[in-house]
Amino acid sequence: MPQIVFLPHEVHCPEGKVVEAEAGESILEAALRNDIEIEHACEMSCACTTCHVIVREGFGSLEPSDELEDDMLDKAWGLEPESRLSCQAKVGAEDLVVEIPRYTINQVSEKH
């Protein structure tokens, strides 16, 4: 079972966290299942950028993003070449190291 290492984030996981992931589930699904409450204002429908993450290791093991995700990512705060929407990035066979950006484009956080 692959692991996802979430780097420390002052709000979502201050100490960082290592979680087990199932191949084929999204990074966001694995995070939520392990009490890492990454914001996802569009309920995982690829219609916003609030679940934007940066995949620091293992990026190449993810399936490529599609045109819709790429269009949404263009609106993300702090976009980097290894950026993905965590609701769309499906875990493969490799371990991942993921950074949750400090900010989103949302002015107000939406609790789920």
PDB file of N, CA and C in Angstrom:
ATOM      1  N   MET A   1       0.839  -1.170   0.000  1.00  0.00           N
ATOM      2  CA  MET A   1       0.000   0.000   0.000  1.00  0.00           C
ATOM      3  C   MET A   1       0.889   1.241   0.000  1.00  0.00           C
ATOM      4  N   PRO A   2       0.678   2.161  -0.952  1.00  0.00           N
ATOM      5  CA  PRO A   2       1.506   3.366  -0.962  1.00  0.00           C
ATOM      6  C   PRO A   2       1.204   4.277   0.225  1.00  0.00           C
ATOM      7  N   GLN A   3       2.183   5.095   0.567  1.00  0.00           N
ATOM      8  CA  GLN A   3       2.022   6.062   1.645  1.00  0.00           C
ATOM      9  C   GLN A   3       2.052   7.474   1.066  1.00  0.00           C
ATOM     10  N   ILE A   4       1.348   8.361   1.749  1.00  0.00           N
ATOM     11  CA  ILE A   4       1.436   9.785   1.429  1.00  0.00           C
ATOM     12  C   ILE A   4       1.988  10.483   2.664  1.00  0.00           C
ATOM     13  N   VAL A   5       3.079  11.192   2.470  1.00  0.00           N
ATOM     14  CA  VAL A   5       3.648  12.013   3.532  1.00  0.00           C
ATOM     15  C   VAL A   5       3.132  13.428   3.301  1.00  0.00           C
ATOM     16  N   PHE A   6       2.310  13.910   4.230  1.00  0.00           N
ATOM     17  CA  PHE A   6       1.852  15.293   4.177  1.00  0.00           C
ATOM     18  C   PHE A   6       2.825  16.129   4.992  1.00  0.00           C
ATOM     19  N   LEU A   7       3.444  17.091   4.357  1.00  0.00           N
ATOM     20  CA  LEU A   7       4.385  17.966   5.049  1.00  0.00           C
ATOM     21  C   LEU A   7       3.616  18.844   6.039  1.00  0.00           C
ATOM     22  N   PRO A   8       4.287  19.326   7.096  1.00  0.00           N
ATOM     23  CA  PRO A   8       3.593  20.144   8.090  1.00  0.00           C
ATOM     24  C   PRO A   8       2.903  21.364   7.469  1.00  0.00           C
ATOM     25  N   HIS A   9       1.694  21.607   7.926  1.00  0.00           N
ATOM     26  CA  HIS A   9       0.898  22.776   7.537  1.00  0.00           C
ATOM     27  C   HIS A   9       0.249  23.289   8.805  1.00  0.00           C
ATOM     28  N   GLU A  10       0.398  24.559   9.099  1.00  0.00           N
ATOM     29  CA  GLU A  10      -0.008  25.090  10.407  1.00  0.00           C
ATOM     30  C   GLU A  10      -1.473  24.884  10.744  1.00  0.00           C
ATOM     31  N   VAL A  11      -2.339  24.748   9.756  1.00  0.00           N
ATOM     32  CA  VAL A  11      -3.764  24.561  10.018  1.00  0.00           C
ATOM     33  C   VAL A  11      -4.187  23.102   9.879  1.00  0.00           C
ATOM     34  N   HIS A  12      -3.815  22.471   8.781  1.00  0.00           N
ATOM     35  CA  HIS A  12      -4.347  21.145   8.443  1.00  0.00           C
ATOM     36  C   HIS A  12      -3.639  19.981   9.137  1.00  0.00           C
ATOM     37  N   CYS A  13      -2.346  20.085   9.332  1.00  0.00           N
ATOM     38  CA  CYS A  13      -1.595  19.035  10.037  1.00  0.00           C
ATOM     39  C   CYS A  13      -0.273  19.635  10.508  1.00  0.00           C
ATOM     40  N   PRO A  14      -0.311  20.319  11.648  1.00  0.00           N
ATOM     41  CA  PRO A  14       0.868  21.056  12.135  1.00  0.00           C
ATOM     42  C   PRO A  14       2.130  20.209  12.290  1.00  0.00           C
ATOM     43  N   GLU A  15       1.985  18.953  12.612  1.00  0.00           N
ATOM     44  CA  GLU A  15       3.149  18.079  12.794  1.00  0.00           C
ATOM     45  C   GLU A  15       3.506  17.317  11.519  1.00  0.00           C
ATOM     46  N   GLY A  16       2.700  17.491  10.470  1.00  0.00           N
ATOM     47  CA  GLY A  16       2.837  16.639   9.300  1.00  0.00           C
ATOM     48  C   GLY A  16       2.188  15.306   9.607  1.00  0.00           C
ATOM     49  N   LYS A  17       2.037  14.480   8.605  1.00  0.00           N
ATOM     50  CA  LYS A  17       1.383  13.193   8.842  1.00  0.00           C
ATOM     51  C   LYS A  17       1.718  12.237   7.707  1.00  0.00           C
ATOM     52  N   VAL A  18       1.895  10.966   8.047  1.00  0.00           N
ATOM     53  CA  VAL A  18       2.100   9.909   7.062  1.00  0.00           C
ATOM     54  C   VAL A  18       0.862   9.030   7.093  1.00  0.00           C
ATOM     55  N   VAL A  19       0.248   8.835   5.925  1.00  0.00           N
ATOM     56  CA  VAL A  19      -0.983   8.042   5.854  1.00  0.00           C
ATOM     57  C   VAL A  19      -0.839   6.952   4.810  1.00  0.00           C
ATOM     58  N   GLU A  20      -1.567   5.870   5.029  1.00  0.00           N
ATOM     59  CA  GLU A  20      -1.655   4.797   4.033  1.00  0.00           C
ATOM     60  C   GLU A  20      -2.693   5.216   3.000  1.00  0.00           C
ATOM     61  N   ALA A  21      -2.415   4.952   1.757  1.00  0.00           N
ATOM     62  CA  ALA A  21      -3.348   5.282   0.680  1.00  0.00           C
ATOM     63  C   ALA A  21      -3.647   4.038  -0.121  1.00  0.00           C
ATOM     64  N   GLU A  22      -4.799   4.026  -0.720  1.00  0.00           N
ATOM     65  CA  GLU A  22      -5.171   2.936  -1.608  1.00  0.00           C
ATOM     66  C   GLU A  22      -4.934   3.378  -3.043  1.00  0.00           C
ATOM     67  N   ALA A  23      -4.309   2.527  -3.832  1.00  0.00           N
ATOM     68  CA  ALA A  23      -4.098   2.855  -5.233  1.00  0.00           C
ATOM     69  C   ALA A  23      -5.452   3.144  -5.877  1.00  0.00           C
ATOM     70  N   GLY A  24      -5.511   4.251  -6.607  1.00  0.00           N
ATOM     71  CA  GLY A  24      -6.742   4.623  -7.298  1.00  0.00           C
ATOM     72  C   GLY A  24      -7.582   5.644  -6.563  1.00  0.00           C
ATOM     73  N   GLU A  25      -7.337   5.849  -5.254  1.00  0.00           N
ATOM     74  CA  GLU A  25      -8.077   6.892  -4.556  1.00  0.00           C
ATOM     75  C   GLU A  25      -7.351   8.219  -4.758  1.00  0.00           C
ATOM     76  N   SER A  26      -8.074   9.308  -4.618  1.00  0.00           N
ATOM     77  CA  SER A  26      -7.447  10.610  -4.796  1.00  0.00           C
ATOM     78  C   SER A  26      -6.653  10.992  -3.546  1.00  0.00           C
ATOM     79  N   ILE A  27      -5.718  11.898  -3.736  1.00  0.00           N
ATOM     80  CA  ILE A  27      -4.967  12.418  -2.593  1.00  0.00           C
ATOM     81  C   ILE A  27      -5.933  13.017  -1.584  1.00  0.00           C
ATOM     82  N   LEU A  28      -6.953  13.724  -2.057  1.00  0.00           N
ATOM     83  CA  LEU A  28      -7.926  14.340  -1.155  1.00  0.00           C
ATOM     84  C   LEU A  28      -8.701  13.294  -0.368  1.00  0.00           C
ATOM     85  N   GLU A  29      -9.132  12.222  -1.019  1.00  0.00           N
ATOM     86  CA  GLU A  29      -9.859  11.165  -0.307  1.00  0.00           C
ATOM     87  C   GLU A  29      -9.003  10.566   0.805  1.00  0.00           C
ATOM     88  N   ALA A  30      -7.732  10.317   0.504  1.00  0.00           N
ATOM     89  CA  ALA A  30      -6.829   9.763   1.520  1.00  0.00           C
ATOM     90  C   ALA A  30      -6.642  10.750   2.662  1.00  0.00           C
ATOM     91  N   ALA A  31      -6.510  12.032   2.342  1.00  0.00           N
ATOM     92  CA  ALA A  31      -6.342  13.051   3.384  1.00  0.00           C
ATOM     93  C   ALA A  31      -7.571  13.112   4.285  1.00  0.00           C
ATOM     94  N   LEU A  32      -8.743  13.219   3.690  1.00  0.00           N
ATOM     95  CA  LEU A  32      -9.972  13.337   4.476  1.00  0.00           C
ATOM     96  C   LEU A  32     -10.200  12.105   5.344  1.00  0.00           C
ATOM     97  N   ARG A  33      -9.905  10.939   4.813  1.00  0.00           N
ATOM     98  CA  ARG A  33     -10.075   9.691   5.569  1.00  0.00           C
ATOM     99  C   ARG A  33      -9.166   9.651   6.795  1.00  0.00           C
ATOM    100  N   ASN A  34      -8.093  10.433   6.740  1.00  0.00           N
ATOM    101  CA  ASN A  34      -7.123  10.467   7.842  1.00  0.00           C
ATOM    102  C   ASN A  34      -7.160  11.795   8.601  1.00  0.00           C
ATOM    103  N   ASP A  35      -8.299  12.446   8.581  1.00  0.00           N
ATOM    104  CA  ASP A  35      -8.539  13.669   9.357  1.00  0.00           C
ATOM    105  C   ASP A  35      -7.649  14.843   8.984  1.00  0.00           C
ATOM    106  N   ILE A  36      -7.231  14.913   7.732  1.00  0.00           N
ATOM    107  CA  ILE A  36      -6.543  16.093   7.209  1.00  0.00           C
ATOM    108  C   ILE A  36      -7.576  16.808   6.355  1.00  0.00           C
ATOM    109  N   GLU A  37      -8.127  17.868   6.886  1.00  0.00           N
ATOM    110  CA  GLU A  37      -9.276  18.537   6.285  1.00  0.00           C
ATOM    111  C   GLU A  37      -8.871  19.564   5.235  1.00  0.00           C
ATOM    112  N   ILE A  38      -8.361  19.070   4.107  1.00  0.00           N
ATOM    113  CA  ILE A  38      -8.048  19.960   2.992  1.00  0.00           C
ATOM    114  C   ILE A  38      -9.370  20.521   2.477  1.00  0.00           C
ATOM    115  N   GLU A  39      -9.394  21.819   2.263  1.00  0.00           N
ATOM    116  CA  GLU A  39     -10.608  22.455   1.766  1.00  0.00           C
ATOM    117  C   GLU A  39     -10.951  21.911   0.379  1.00  0.00           C
ATOM    118  N   HIS A  40     -12.225  21.775   0.116  1.00  0.00           N
ATOM    119  CA  HIS A  40     -12.695  21.292  -1.192  1.00  0.00           C
ATOM    120  C   HIS A  40     -14.089  21.866  -1.453  1.00  0.00           C
ATOM    121  N   ALA A  41     -14.104  23.142  -1.784  1.00  0.00           N
ATOM    122  CA  ALA A  41     -15.351  23.901  -1.897  1.00  0.00           C
ATOM    123  C   ALA A  41     -16.308  23.348  -2.948  1.00  0.00           C
ATOM    124  N   CYS A  42     -15.806  22.698  -3.979  1.00  0.00           N
ATOM    125  CA  CYS A  42     -16.686  22.203  -5.045  1.00  0.00           C
ATOM    126  C   CYS A  42     -17.057  20.736  -4.859  1.00  0.00           C
ATOM    127  N   GLU A  43     -16.763  20.211  -3.673  1.00  0.00           N
ATOM    128  CA  GLU A  43     -17.098  18.809  -3.365  1.00  0.00           C
ATOM    129  C   GLU A  43     -16.481  17.818  -4.351  1.00  0.00           C
ATOM    130  N   MET A  44     -15.224  18.078  -4.710  1.00  0.00           N
ATOM    131  CA  MET A  44     -14.421  17.165  -5.536  1.00  0.00           C
ATOM    132  C   MET A  44     -14.897  17.052  -6.983  1.00  0.00           C
ATOM    133  N   SER A  45     -15.460  18.115  -7.528  1.00  0.00           N
ATOM    134  CA  SER A  45     -15.971  18.052  -8.904  1.00  0.00           C
ATOM    135  C   SER A  45     -15.070  18.760  -9.909  1.00  0.00           C
ATOM    136  N   CYS A  46     -13.881  19.142  -9.506  1.00  0.00           N
ATOM    137  CA  CYS A  46     -12.911  19.819 -10.377  1.00  0.00           C
ATOM    138  C   CYS A  46     -13.470  21.152 -10.885  1.00  0.00           C
ATOM    139  N   ALA A  47     -14.124  21.884  -9.974  1.00  0.00           N
ATOM    140  CA  ALA A  47     -14.716  23.163 -10.358  1.00  0.00           C
ATOM    141  C   ALA A  47     -14.133  24.331  -9.569  1.00  0.00           C
ATOM    142  N   CYS A  48     -13.086  24.095  -8.779  1.00  0.00           N
ATOM    143  CA  CYS A  48     -12.438  25.168  -8.032  1.00  0.00           C
ATOM    144  C   CYS A  48     -10.976  24.773  -7.827  1.00  0.00           C
ATOM    145  N   THR A  49     -10.256  25.553  -7.062  1.00  0.00           N
ATOM    146  CA  THR A  49      -8.850  25.219  -6.813  1.00  0.00           C
ATOM    147  C   THR A  49      -8.532  25.130  -5.327  1.00  0.00           C
ATOM    148  N   THR A  50      -9.542  25.016  -4.492  1.00  0.00           N
ATOM    149  CA  THR A  50      -9.298  25.046  -3.048  1.00  0.00           C
ATOM    150  C   THR A  50      -8.542  23.825  -2.543  1.00  0.00           C
ATOM    151  N   CYS A  51      -8.527  22.735  -3.287  1.00  0.00           N
ATOM    152  CA  CYS A  51      -7.804  21.528  -2.852  1.00  0.00           C
ATOM    153  C   CYS A  51      -6.424  21.410  -3.499  1.00  0.00           C
ATOM    154  N   HIS A  52      -5.927  22.508  -4.047  1.00  0.00           N
ATOM    155  CA  HIS A  52      -4.612  22.527  -4.696  1.00  0.00           C
ATOM    156  C   HIS A  52      -3.521  22.041  -3.739  1.00  0.00           C
ATOM    157  N   VAL A  53      -2.681  21.138  -4.209  1.00  0.00           N
ATOM    158  CA  VAL A  53      -1.506  20.669  -3.475  1.00  0.00           C
ATOM    159  C   VAL A  53      -0.309  20.654  -4.405  1.00  0.00           C
ATOM    160  N   ILE A  54       0.866  20.541  -3.816  1.00  0.00           N
ATOM    161  CA  ILE A  54       2.101  20.411  -4.586  1.00  0.00           C
ATOM    162  C   ILE A  54       2.703  19.059  -4.242  1.00  0.00           C
ATOM    163  N   VAL A  55       2.916  18.237  -5.244  1.00  0.00           N
ATOM    164  CA  VAL A  55       3.459  16.895  -5.046  1.00  0.00           C
ATOM    165  C   VAL A  55       4.981  16.991  -5.146  1.00  0.00           C
ATOM    166  N   ARG A  56       5.635  16.994  -3.989  1.00  0.00           N
ATOM    167  CA  ARG A  56       7.084  17.200  -3.920  1.00  0.00           C
ATOM    168  C   ARG A  56       7.872  15.958  -4.314  1.00  0.00           C
ATOM    169  N   GLU A  57       7.322  14.767  -4.081  1.00  0.00           N
ATOM    170  CA  GLU A  57       7.964  13.521  -4.508  1.00  0.00           C
ATOM    171  C   GLU A  57       6.888  12.575  -5.011  1.00  0.00           C
ATOM    172  N   GLY A  58       7.201  11.850  -6.077  1.00  0.00           N
ATOM    173  CA  GLY A  58       6.272  10.883  -6.634  1.00  0.00           C
ATOM    174  C   GLY A  58       5.351  11.449  -7.699  1.00  0.00           C
ATOM    175  N   PHE A  59       5.586  12.687  -8.121  1.00  0.00           N
ATOM    176  CA  PHE A  59       4.716  13.336  -9.105  1.00  0.00           C
ATOM    177  C   PHE A  59       4.594  12.509 -10.386  1.00  0.00           C
ATOM    178  N   GLY A  60       5.689  11.923 -10.808  1.00  0.00           N
ATOM    179  CA  GLY A  60       5.692  11.151 -12.056  1.00  0.00           C
ATOM    180  C   GLY A  60       4.846   9.890 -12.010  1.00  0.00           C
ATOM    181  N   SER A  61       4.486   9.433 -10.809  1.00  0.00           N
ATOM    182  CA  SER A  61       3.671   8.217 -10.691  1.00  0.00           C
ATOM    183  C   SER A  61       2.181   8.500 -10.850  1.00  0.00           C
ATOM    184  N   LEU A  62       1.813   9.778 -10.855  1.00  0.00           N
ATOM    185  CA  LEU A  62       0.405  10.143 -11.010  1.00  0.00           C
ATOM    186  C   LEU A  62       0.028  10.150 -12.484  1.00  0.00           C
ATOM    187  N   GLU A  63      -1.225   9.821 -12.776  1.00  0.00           N
ATOM    188  CA  GLU A  63      -1.700   9.963 -14.143  1.00  0.00           C
ATOM    189  C   GLU A  63      -1.671  11.438 -14.500  1.00  0.00           C
ATOM    190  N   PRO A  64      -1.410  11.757 -15.752  1.00  0.00           N
ATOM    191  CA  PRO A  64      -1.366  13.170 -16.135  1.00  0.00           C
ATOM    192  C   PRO A  64      -2.713  13.858 -15.896  1.00  0.00           C
ATOM    193  N   SER A  65      -2.635  15.155 -15.613  1.00  0.00           N
ATOM    194  CA  SER A  65      -3.858  15.936 -15.454  1.00  0.00           C
ATOM    195  C   SER A  65      -4.528  16.110 -16.815  1.00  0.00           C
ATOM    196  N   ASP A  66      -5.849  16.301 -16.780  1.00  0.00           N
ATOM    197  CA  ASP A  66      -6.560  16.542 -18.033  1.00  0.00           C
ATOM    198  C   ASP A  66      -6.711  18.045 -18.258  1.00  0.00           C
ATOM    199  N   GLU A  67      -7.297  18.415 -19.362  1.00  0.00           N
ATOM    200  CA  GLU A  67      -7.416  19.825 -19.740  1.00  0.00           C
ATOM    201  C   GLU A  67      -8.243  20.624 -18.731  1.00  0.00           C
ATOM    202  N   LEU A  68      -9.319  20.038 -18.211  1.00  0.00           N
ATOM    203  CA  LEU A  68     -10.152  20.732 -17.229  1.00  0.00           C
ATOM    204  C   LEU A  68      -9.352  21.036 -15.957  1.00  0.00           C
ATOM    205  N   GLU A  69      -8.624  20.036 -15.458  1.00  0.00           N
ATOM    206  CA  GLU A  69      -7.807  20.270 -14.267  1.00  0.00           C
ATOM    207  C   GLU A  69      -6.744  21.329 -14.539  1.00  0.00           C
ATOM    208  N   ASP A  70      -6.106  21.263 -15.695  1.00  0.00           N
ATOM    209  CA  ASP A  70      -5.084  22.255 -16.040  1.00  0.00           C
ATOM    210  C   ASP A  70      -5.671  23.666 -16.072  1.00  0.00           C
ATOM    211  N   ASP A  71      -6.878  23.793 -16.626  1.00  0.00           N
ATOM    212  CA  ASP A  71      -7.534  25.107 -16.669  1.00  0.00           C
ATOM    213  C   ASP A  71      -7.818  25.617 -15.263  1.00  0.00           C
ATOM    214  N   MET A  72      -8.257  24.736 -14.377  1.00  0.00           N
ATOM    215  CA  MET A  72      -8.524  25.145 -12.998  1.00  0.00           C
ATOM    216  C   MET A  72      -7.223  25.494 -12.275  1.00  0.00           C
ATOM    217  N   LEU A  73      -6.187  24.704 -12.486  1.00  0.00           N
ATOM    218  CA  LEU A  73      -4.902  24.969 -11.830  1.00  0.00           C
ATOM    219  C   LEU A  73      -4.341  26.334 -12.198  1.00  0.00           C
ATOM    220  N   ASP A  74      -4.634  26.799 -13.413  1.00  0.00           N
ATOM    221  CA  ASP A  74      -4.156  28.120 -13.820  1.00  0.00           C
ATOM    222  C   ASP A  74      -4.645  29.213 -12.878  1.00  0.00           C
ATOM    223  N   LYS A  75      -5.709  28.949 -12.130  1.00  0.00           N
ATOM    224  CA  LYS A  75      -6.282  29.935 -11.207  1.00  0.00           C
ATOM    225  C   LYS A  75      -5.772  29.765  -9.766  1.00  0.00           C
ATOM    226  N   ALA A  76      -4.987  28.733  -9.524  1.00  0.00           N
ATOM    227  CA  ALA A  76      -4.545  28.418  -8.163  1.00  0.00           C
ATOM    228  C   ALA A  76      -3.476  29.393  -7.682  1.00  0.00           C
ATOM    229  N   TRP A  77      -3.516  29.688  -6.382  1.00  0.00           N
ATOM    230  CA  TRP A  77      -2.489  30.517  -5.762  1.00  0.00           C
ATOM    231  C   TRP A  77      -1.221  29.691  -5.608  1.00  0.00           C
ATOM    232  N   GLY A  78      -0.072  30.244  -5.984  1.00  0.00           N
ATOM    233  CA  GLY A  78       1.209  29.568  -5.772  1.00  0.00           C
ATOM    234  C   GLY A  78       1.437  28.376  -6.684  1.00  0.00           C
ATOM    235  N   LEU A  79       0.931  28.435  -7.882  1.00  0.00           N
ATOM    236  CA  LEU A  79       1.064  27.329  -8.839  1.00  0.00           C
ATOM    237  C   LEU A  79       2.531  26.991  -9.095  1.00  0.00           C
ATOM    238  N   GLU A  80       2.846  25.695  -9.096  1.00  0.00           N
ATOM    239  CA  GLU A  80       4.188  25.199  -9.393  1.00  0.00           C
ATOM    240  C   GLU A  80       4.066  24.077 -10.426  1.00  0.00           C
ATOM    241  N   PRO A  81       5.167  23.682 -11.065  1.00  0.00           N
ATOM    242  CA  PRO A  81       5.086  22.608 -12.074  1.00  0.00           C
ATOM    243  C   PRO A  81       4.532  21.290 -11.522  1.00  0.00           C
ATOM    244  N   GLU A  82       4.703  21.030 -10.228  1.00  0.00           N
ATOM    245  CA  GLU A  82       4.220  19.792  -9.622  1.00  0.00           C
ATOM    246  C   GLU A  82       2.877  19.985  -8.906  1.00  0.00           C
ATOM    247  N   SER A  83       2.147  21.043  -9.250  1.00  0.00           N
ATOM    248  CA  SER A  83       0.837  21.299  -8.652  1.00  0.00           C
ATOM    249  C   SER A  83      -0.212  20.370  -9.236  1.00  0.00           C
ATOM    250  N   ARG A  84      -1.130  19.957  -8.365  1.00  0.00           N
ATOM    251  CA  ARG A  84      -2.292  19.164  -8.790  1.00  0.00           C
ATOM    252  C   ARG A  84      -3.475  19.549  -7.924  1.00  0.00           C
ATOM    253  N   LEU A  85      -4.671  19.294  -8.418  1.00  0.00           N
ATOM    254  CA  LEU A  85      -5.859  19.364  -7.582  1.00  0.00           C
ATOM    255  C   LEU A  85      -5.941  18.024  -6.880  1.00  0.00           C
ATOM    256  N   SER A  86      -5.955  18.047  -5.562  1.00  0.00           N
ATOM    257  CA  SER A  86      -5.898  16.784  -4.818  1.00  0.00           C
ATOM    258  C   SER A  86      -7.143  15.933  -5.035  1.00  0.00           C
ATOM    259  N   CYS A  87      -8.243  16.532  -5.473  1.00  0.00           N
ATOM    260  CA  CYS A  87      -9.455  15.749  -5.756  1.00  0.00           C
ATOM    261  C   CYS A  87      -9.335  14.974  -7.061  1.00  0.00           C
ATOM    262  N   GLN A  88      -8.389  15.352  -7.916  1.00  0.00           N
ATOM    263  CA  GLN A  88      -8.238  14.722  -9.226  1.00  0.00           C
ATOM    264  C   GLN A  88      -7.009  13.825  -9.322  1.00  0.00           C
ATOM    265  N   ALA A  89      -6.018  14.043  -8.477  1.00  0.00           N
ATOM    266  CA  ALA A  89      -4.765  13.283  -8.534  1.00  0.00           C
ATOM    267  C   ALA A  89      -4.951  11.934  -7.843  1.00  0.00           C
ATOM    268  N   LYS A  90      -4.957  10.866  -8.615  1.00  0.00           N
ATOM    269  CA  LYS A  90      -5.154   9.516  -8.097  1.00  0.00           C
ATOM    270  C   LYS A  90      -3.814   8.883  -7.722  1.00  0.00           C
ATOM    271  N   VAL A  91      -3.789   8.277  -6.558  1.00  0.00           N
ATOM    272  CA  VAL A  91      -2.589   7.621  -6.047  1.00  0.00           C
ATOM    273  C   VAL A  91      -2.282   6.396  -6.906  1.00  0.00           C
ATOM    274  N   GLY A  92      -0.999   6.244  -7.251  1.00  0.00           N
ATOM    275  CA  GLY A  92      -0.557   5.075  -7.988  1.00  0.00           C
ATOM    276  C   GLY A  92       0.144   4.102  -7.056  1.00  0.00           C
ATOM    277  N   ALA A  93       1.203   3.485  -7.544  1.00  0.00           N
ATOM    278  CA  ALA A  93       1.919   2.488  -6.748  1.00  0.00           C
ATOM    279  C   ALA A  93       3.039   3.094  -5.895  1.00  0.00           C
ATOM    280  N   GLU A  94       3.448   4.321  -6.213  1.00  0.00           N
ATOM    281  CA  GLU A  94       4.572   4.948  -5.502  1.00  0.00           C
ATOM    282  C   GLU A  94       4.108   5.786  -4.329  1.00  0.00           C
ATOM    283  N   ASP A  95       5.001   5.919  -3.346  1.00  0.00           N
ATOM    284  CA  ASP A  95       4.760   6.832  -2.236  1.00  0.00           C
ATOM    285  C   ASP A  95       4.817   8.267  -2.741  1.00  0.00           C
ATOM    286  N   LEU A  96       4.124   9.160  -2.041  1.00  0.00           N
ATOM    287  CA  LEU A  96       4.077  10.574  -2.408  1.00  0.00           C
ATOM    288  C   LEU A  96       4.472  11.429  -1.210  1.00  0.00           C
ATOM    289  N   VAL A  97       5.056  12.568  -1.496  1.00  0.00           N
ATOM    290  CA  VAL A  97       5.269  13.608  -0.496  1.00  0.00           C
ATOM    291  C   VAL A  97       4.486  14.817  -1.000  1.00  0.00           C
ATOM    292  N   VAL A  98       3.562  15.303  -0.162  1.00  0.00           N
ATOM    293  CA  VAL A  98       2.622  16.336  -0.580  1.00  0.00           C
ATOM    294  C   VAL A  98       2.715  17.548   0.340  1.00  0.00           C
ATOM    295  N   GLU A  99       2.739  18.716  -0.272  1.00  0.00           N
ATOM    296  CA  GLU A  99       2.694  19.979   0.463  1.00  0.00           C
ATOM    297  C   GLU A  99       1.337  20.630   0.216  1.00  0.00           C
ATOM    298  N   ILE A 100       0.693  21.045   1.290  1.00  0.00           N
ATOM    299  CA  ILE A 100      -0.555  21.795   1.180  1.00  0.00           C
ATOM    300  C   ILE A 100      -0.166  23.270   1.207  1.00  0.00           C
ATOM    301  N   PRO A 101      -0.466  24.019   0.146  1.00  0.00           N
ATOM    302  CA  PRO A 101      -0.079  25.429   0.126  1.00  0.00           C
ATOM    303  C   PRO A 101      -0.683  26.218   1.288  1.00  0.00           C
ATOM    304  N   ARG A 102      -0.022  27.271   1.637  1.00  0.00           N
ATOM    305  CA  ARG A 102      -0.451  28.096   2.770  1.00  0.00           C
ATOM    306  C   ARG A 102      -1.780  28.804   2.493  1.00  0.00           C
ATOM    307  N   TYR A 103      -2.017  29.179   1.242  1.00  0.00           N
ATOM    308  CA  TYR A 103      -3.206  29.951   0.897  1.00  0.00           C
ATOM    309  C   TYR A 103      -3.997  29.286  -0.225  1.00  0.00           C
ATOM    310  N   THR A 104      -5.285  29.615  -0.285  1.00  0.00           N
ATOM    311  CA  THR A 104      -6.116  29.268  -1.439  1.00  0.00           C
ATOM    312  C   THR A 104      -6.695  30.574  -1.971  1.00  0.00           C
ATOM    313  N   ILE A 105      -7.395  30.514  -3.078  1.00  0.00           N
ATOM    314  CA  ILE A 105      -8.009  31.723  -3.619  1.00  0.00           C
ATOM    315  C   ILE A 105      -9.294  32.075  -2.882  1.00  0.00           C
ATOM    316  N   ASN A 106      -9.787  31.183  -2.032  1.00  0.00           N
ATOM    317  CA  ASN A 106     -10.991  31.485  -1.250  1.00  0.00           C
ATOM    318  C   ASN A 106     -10.693  32.560  -0.213  1.00  0.00           C
ATOM    319  N   GLN A 107     -11.592  33.485  -0.069  1.00  0.00           N
ATOM    320  CA  GLN A 107     -11.459  34.512   0.953  1.00  0.00           C
ATOM    321  C   GLN A 107     -11.899  33.986   2.321  1.00  0.00           C
ATOM    322  N   VAL A 108     -12.822  33.023   2.290  1.00  0.00           N
ATOM    323  CA  VAL A 108     -13.374  32.472   3.517  1.00  0.00           C
ATOM    324  C   VAL A 108     -13.289  30.954   3.442  1.00  0.00           C
ATOM    325  N   SER A 109     -12.781  30.329   4.486  1.00  0.00           N
ATOM    326  CA  SER A 109     -12.691  28.878   4.523  1.00  0.00           C
ATOM    327  C   SER A 109     -14.065  28.286   4.747  1.00  0.00           C
ATOM    328  N   GLU A 110     -14.354  27.215   4.025  1.00  0.00           N
ATOM    329  CA  GLU A 110     -15.626  26.546   4.150  1.00  0.00           C
ATOM    330  C   GLU A 110     -15.421  25.232   4.882  1.00  0.00           C
ATOM    331  N   LYS A 111     -16.014  25.103   6.055  1.00  0.00           N
ATOM    332  CA  LYS A 111     -15.880  23.868   6.837  1.00  0.00           C
ATOM    333  C   LYS A 111     -16.796  22.797   6.264  1.00  0.00           C
ATOM    334  N   HIS A 112     -16.271  21.569   6.175  1.00  0.00           N
ATOM    335  CA  HIS A 112     -17.055  20.440   5.644  1.00  0.00           C
ATOM    336  C   HIS A 112     -17.294  19.448   6.754  1.00  0.00           C
TER     337      HIS A 112
END
